[in-house]
């Protein structure tokens, strides 16, 4: 599938374009697995300096590994454990600038230095989390947080509504 990439002046434009590409590529009739697989590929394509982009889905009271791009990863995370489990239990985005100084971090890829986890919520109900790792420390800022929360909302609308 051809996704036309352009240079972006700023992160806001980039996230706007990413949302539009998600809307072009994702068709709810394909189901959640195919849609999230393409969403992880798109996010990896748009976000520089990322080594892991993927989803953990809330199933049977835990987070289960869903579609992703990157190295093999832990398959189940308890709510409250790790950065993913914290974001899930608080239903809030968690940014970690330096994973080595984070006590509640589950190591997956040794090249990861920073991480952001955005909960995916539909009408107050947790569906899962979007997890992104970077080899650069402090890779994710407030603009990424806002942008990725917007992407999570787009995905809920495109896939789950
Ligand atoms: N670091 C995550 C685990 C998942 S991997 O990064 C893919 C965490 O602490 O929850």
mmCIF file of C-alpha atoms and ligand atoms in Angstrom:
data_model
loop_
_atom_site.group_PDB
_atom_site.id
_atom_site.type_symbol
_atom_site.label_atom_id
_atom_site.label_comp_id
_atom_site.label_asym_id
_atom_site.label_seq_id
_atom_site.Cartn_x
_atom_site.Cartn_y
_atom_site.Cartn_z
ATOM 1 C CA UNK A 1 0.000 0.000 0.000
ATOM 2 C CA UNK A 2 1.465 3.332 -1.036
ATOM 3 C CA UNK A 3 1.554 6.036 1.622
ATOM 4 C CA UNK A 4 2.844 9.325 0.311
ATOM 5 C CA UNK A 5 5.360 10.795 2.751
ATOM 6 C CA UNK A 6 6.265 14.477 2.797
ATOM 7 C CA UNK A 7 8.551 16.666 4.901
ATOM 8 C CA UNK A 8 6.825 18.312 7.844
ATOM 9 C CA UNK A 9 7.420 21.803 9.197
ATOM 10 C CA UNK A 10 6.388 20.823 12.696
ATOM 11 C CA UNK A 11 4.987 17.976 14.776
ATOM 12 C CA UNK A 12 1.428 19.291 14.614
ATOM 13 C CA UNK A 13 1.417 18.992 10.820
ATOM 14 C CA UNK A 14 2.988 15.558 11.042
ATOM 15 C CA UNK A 15 0.314 14.258 13.444
ATOM 16 C CA UNK A 16 -2.439 15.773 11.295
ATOM 17 C CA UNK A 17 -1.054 13.951 8.245
ATOM 18 C CA UNK A 18 -0.653 10.721 10.242
ATOM 19 C CA UNK A 19 -4.307 10.875 11.312
ATOM 20 C CA UNK A 20 -5.356 11.429 7.706
ATOM 21 C CA UNK A 21 -3.248 8.457 6.562
ATOM 22 C CA UNK A 22 -4.853 6.272 9.236
ATOM 23 C CA UNK A 23 -8.262 7.278 7.916
ATOM 24 C CA UNK A 24 -7.177 6.398 4.357
ATOM 25 C CA UNK A 25 -5.650 3.034 5.181
ATOM 26 C CA UNK A 26 -7.966 1.714 7.896
ATOM 27 C CA UNK A 27 -11.289 0.099 7.042
ATOM 28 C CA UNK A 28 -13.235 -1.156 10.063
ATOM 29 C CA UNK A 29 -14.536 -4.087 8.002
ATOM 30 C CA UNK A 30 -10.982 -5.505 8.059
ATOM 31 C CA UNK A 31 -11.256 -5.983 11.839
ATOM 32 C CA UNK A 32 -9.107 -4.789 14.736
ATOM 33 C CA UNK A 33 -6.007 -6.953 14.170
ATOM 34 C CA UNK A 34 -5.449 -5.915 10.532
ATOM 35 C CA UNK A 35 -6.312 -2.298 11.310
ATOM 36 C CA UNK A 36 -3.957 -2.042 14.292
ATOM 37 C CA UNK A 37 -1.200 -3.805 12.313
ATOM 38 C CA UNK A 38 -1.400 -1.109 9.646
ATOM 39 C CA UNK A 39 -1.679 1.601 12.318
ATOM 40 C CA UNK A 40 1.570 0.394 13.952
ATOM 41 C CA UNK A 41 3.278 0.430 10.530
ATOM 42 C CA UNK A 42 2.050 3.970 9.830
ATOM 43 C CA UNK A 43 3.103 5.334 13.221
ATOM 44 C CA UNK A 44 6.565 3.755 12.823
ATOM 45 C CA UNK A 45 6.835 5.329 9.361
ATOM 46 C CA UNK A 46 5.905 8.826 10.570
ATOM 47 C CA UNK A 47 7.759 8.986 13.896
ATOM 48 C CA UNK A 48 11.522 9.369 13.594
ATOM 49 C CA UNK A 49 13.818 7.644 16.057
ATOM 50 C CA UNK A 50 11.492 4.861 17.119
ATOM 51 C CA UNK A 51 12.500 1.226 17.534
ATOM 52 C CA UNK A 52 9.203 -0.291 18.742
ATOM 53 C CA UNK A 53 5.629 0.751 17.999
ATOM 54 C CA UNK A 54 2.718 -1.422 18.961
ATOM 55 C CA UNK A 55 -0.409 -2.184 20.878
ATOM 56 C CA UNK A 56 -1.245 -4.107 24.018
ATOM 57 C CA UNK A 57 -4.927 -5.005 24.173
ATOM 58 C CA UNK A 58 -6.920 -5.223 27.392
ATOM 59 C CA UNK A 59 -8.155 -8.806 27.553
ATOM 60 C CA UNK A 60 -8.971 -11.030 30.550
ATOM 61 C CA UNK A 61 -7.942 -8.300 33.036
ATOM 62 C CA UNK A 62 -4.420 -7.936 31.568
ATOM 63 C CA UNK A 63 -2.636 -6.318 28.631
ATOM 64 C CA UNK A 64 -1.955 -8.840 25.868
ATOM 65 C CA UNK A 65 0.519 -8.220 23.057
ATOM 66 C CA UNK A 66 -1.204 -7.038 19.901
ATOM 67 C CA UNK A 67 0.050 -5.944 16.476
ATOM 68 C CA UNK A 68 3.452 -4.225 16.554
ATOM 69 C CA UNK A 69 6.589 -3.259 14.636
ATOM 70 C CA UNK A 70 9.887 -4.051 16.300
ATOM 71 C CA UNK A 71 11.665 -6.811 18.211
ATOM 72 C CA UNK A 72 9.733 -9.639 19.906
ATOM 73 C CA UNK A 73 8.162 -8.371 23.136
ATOM 74 C CA UNK A 74 6.670 -9.533 26.427
ATOM 75 C CA UNK A 75 3.263 -11.069 25.659
ATOM 76 C CA UNK A 76 1.287 -10.173 28.804
ATOM 77 C CA UNK A 77 1.512 -7.270 31.265
ATOM 78 C CA UNK A 78 -0.519 -7.028 34.471
ATOM 79 C CA UNK A 79 -2.480 -3.838 35.078
ATOM 80 C CA UNK A 80 -0.267 -1.574 37.226
ATOM 81 C CA UNK A 81 2.974 -3.248 36.133
ATOM 82 C CA UNK A 82 5.532 -1.592 33.879
ATOM 83 C CA UNK A 83 4.978 1.619 31.999
ATOM 84 C CA UNK A 84 2.155 0.036 29.984
ATOM 85 C CA UNK A 85 0.363 -1.280 33.061
ATOM 86 C CA UNK A 86 0.699 2.108 34.813
ATOM 87 C CA UNK A 87 -0.818 3.970 31.862
ATOM 88 C CA UNK A 88 -3.607 1.384 31.785
ATOM 89 C CA UNK A 89 -4.391 1.550 35.508
ATOM 90 C CA UNK A 90 -4.360 5.354 35.605
ATOM 91 C CA UNK A 91 -5.926 5.657 32.128
ATOM 92 C CA UNK A 92 -3.361 8.392 31.505
ATOM 93 C CA UNK A 93 -0.457 8.850 29.114
ATOM 94 C CA UNK A 94 2.925 8.057 30.680
ATOM 95 C CA UNK A 95 6.185 9.437 29.275
ATOM 96 C CA UNK A 96 9.539 8.097 30.425
ATOM 97 C CA UNK A 97 12.559 10.160 29.327
ATOM 98 C CA UNK A 98 15.125 7.637 30.554
ATOM 99 C CA UNK A 99 13.969 4.060 31.028
ATOM 100 C CA UNK A 100 17.144 3.199 32.996
ATOM 101 C CA UNK A 101 16.064 5.494 35.805
ATOM 102 C CA UNK A 102 12.468 4.232 35.802
ATOM 103 C CA UNK A 103 11.774 1.749 38.603
ATOM 104 C CA UNK A 104 8.581 0.469 37.025
ATOM 105 C CA UNK A 105 9.909 -0.419 33.574
ATOM 106 C CA UNK A 106 9.698 -3.805 31.856
ATOM 107 C CA UNK A 107 12.708 -4.172 29.554
ATOM 108 C CA UNK A 108 12.026 -5.546 26.083
ATOM 109 C CA UNK A 109 14.468 -4.107 23.590
ATOM 110 C CA UNK A 110 17.908 -3.188 25.025
ATOM 111 C CA UNK A 111 18.242 -0.329 22.529
ATOM 112 C CA UNK A 112 15.270 1.531 24.083
ATOM 113 C CA UNK A 113 16.092 4.732 25.985
ATOM 114 C CA UNK A 114 12.737 6.497 26.215
ATOM 115 C CA UNK A 115 9.106 5.456 25.964
ATOM 116 C CA UNK A 116 5.575 6.807 25.732
ATOM 117 C CA UNK A 117 2.411 4.835 26.471
ATOM 118 C CA UNK A 118 -1.001 6.211 25.539
ATOM 119 C CA UNK A 119 -4.163 4.510 26.778
ATOM 120 C CA UNK A 120 -6.819 3.693 24.200
ATOM 121 C CA UNK A 121 -10.179 4.485 25.725
ATOM 122 C CA UNK A 122 -13.693 4.213 24.339
ATOM 123 C CA UNK A 123 -16.404 5.937 26.352
ATOM 124 C CA UNK A 124 -14.482 5.549 29.614
ATOM 125 C CA UNK A 125 -13.617 1.899 28.966
ATOM 126 C CA UNK A 126 -10.006 0.764 28.493
ATOM 127 C CA UNK A 127 -9.435 -1.037 25.170
ATOM 128 C CA UNK A 128 -5.641 -1.209 25.384
ATOM 129 C CA UNK A 129 -2.539 0.941 25.084
ATOM 130 C CA UNK A 130 -0.332 2.292 22.322
ATOM 131 C CA UNK A 131 3.319 1.807 23.288
ATOM 132 C CA UNK A 132 6.222 3.524 21.501
ATOM 133 C CA UNK A 133 9.929 3.120 22.297
ATOM 134 C CA UNK A 134 12.846 5.238 21.124
ATOM 135 C CA UNK A 135 16.604 4.699 21.165
ATOM 136 C CA UNK A 136 16.953 8.452 21.965
ATOM 137 C CA UNK A 137 16.519 9.606 25.541
ATOM 138 C CA UNK A 138 13.780 12.204 26.047
ATOM 139 C CA UNK A 139 12.419 11.535 22.543
ATOM 140 C CA UNK A 140 8.780 12.273 23.409
ATOM 141 C CA UNK A 141 7.575 15.727 24.444
ATOM 142 C CA UNK A 142 4.221 17.343 25.196
ATOM 143 C CA UNK A 143 3.464 17.743 21.507
ATOM 144 C CA UNK A 144 3.991 14.021 20.949
ATOM 145 C CA UNK A 145 1.756 13.310 23.941
ATOM 146 C CA UNK A 146 -1.059 15.469 22.514
ATOM 147 C CA UNK A 147 -0.463 14.184 18.978
ATOM 148 C CA UNK A 148 -0.491 10.523 19.969
ATOM 149 C CA UNK A 149 -3.581 10.967 22.146
ATOM 150 C CA UNK A 150 -5.208 12.347 19.004
ATOM 151 C CA UNK A 151 -4.047 9.294 17.045
ATOM 152 C CA UNK A 152 -5.476 6.984 19.736
ATOM 153 C CA UNK A 153 -8.832 8.801 19.468
ATOM 154 C CA UNK A 154 -8.721 8.509 15.674
ATOM 155 C CA UNK A 155 -8.100 4.765 15.937
ATOM 156 C CA UNK A 156 -11.019 4.277 18.335
ATOM 157 C CA UNK A 157 -13.272 6.161 15.928
ATOM 158 C CA UNK A 158 -12.015 4.270 12.859
ATOM 159 C CA UNK A 159 -11.920 0.771 14.342
ATOM 160 C CA UNK A 160 -14.187 0.508 17.376
ATOM 161 C CA UNK A 161 -17.140 2.871 16.845
HETATM 162 N N1 LIG B 1 8.488 -1.284 28.381
HETATM 163 C C1 LIG B 1 7.125 -1.722 28.492
HETATM 164 C C2 LIG B 1 6.968 -3.158 28.082
HETATM 165 C C3 LIG B 1 6.643 -3.354 26.666
HETATM 166 S S1 LIG B 1 7.937 -3.109 25.615
HETATM 167 O O1 LIG B 1 8.481 -1.763 25.718
HETATM 168 C C4 LIG B 1 7.494 -3.399 24.047
HETATM 169 C C5 LIG B 1 6.632 -1.504 29.905
HETATM 170 O O2 LIG B 1 7.416 -1.161 30.795
HETATM 171 O O3 LIG B 1 5.439 -1.675 30.151
#
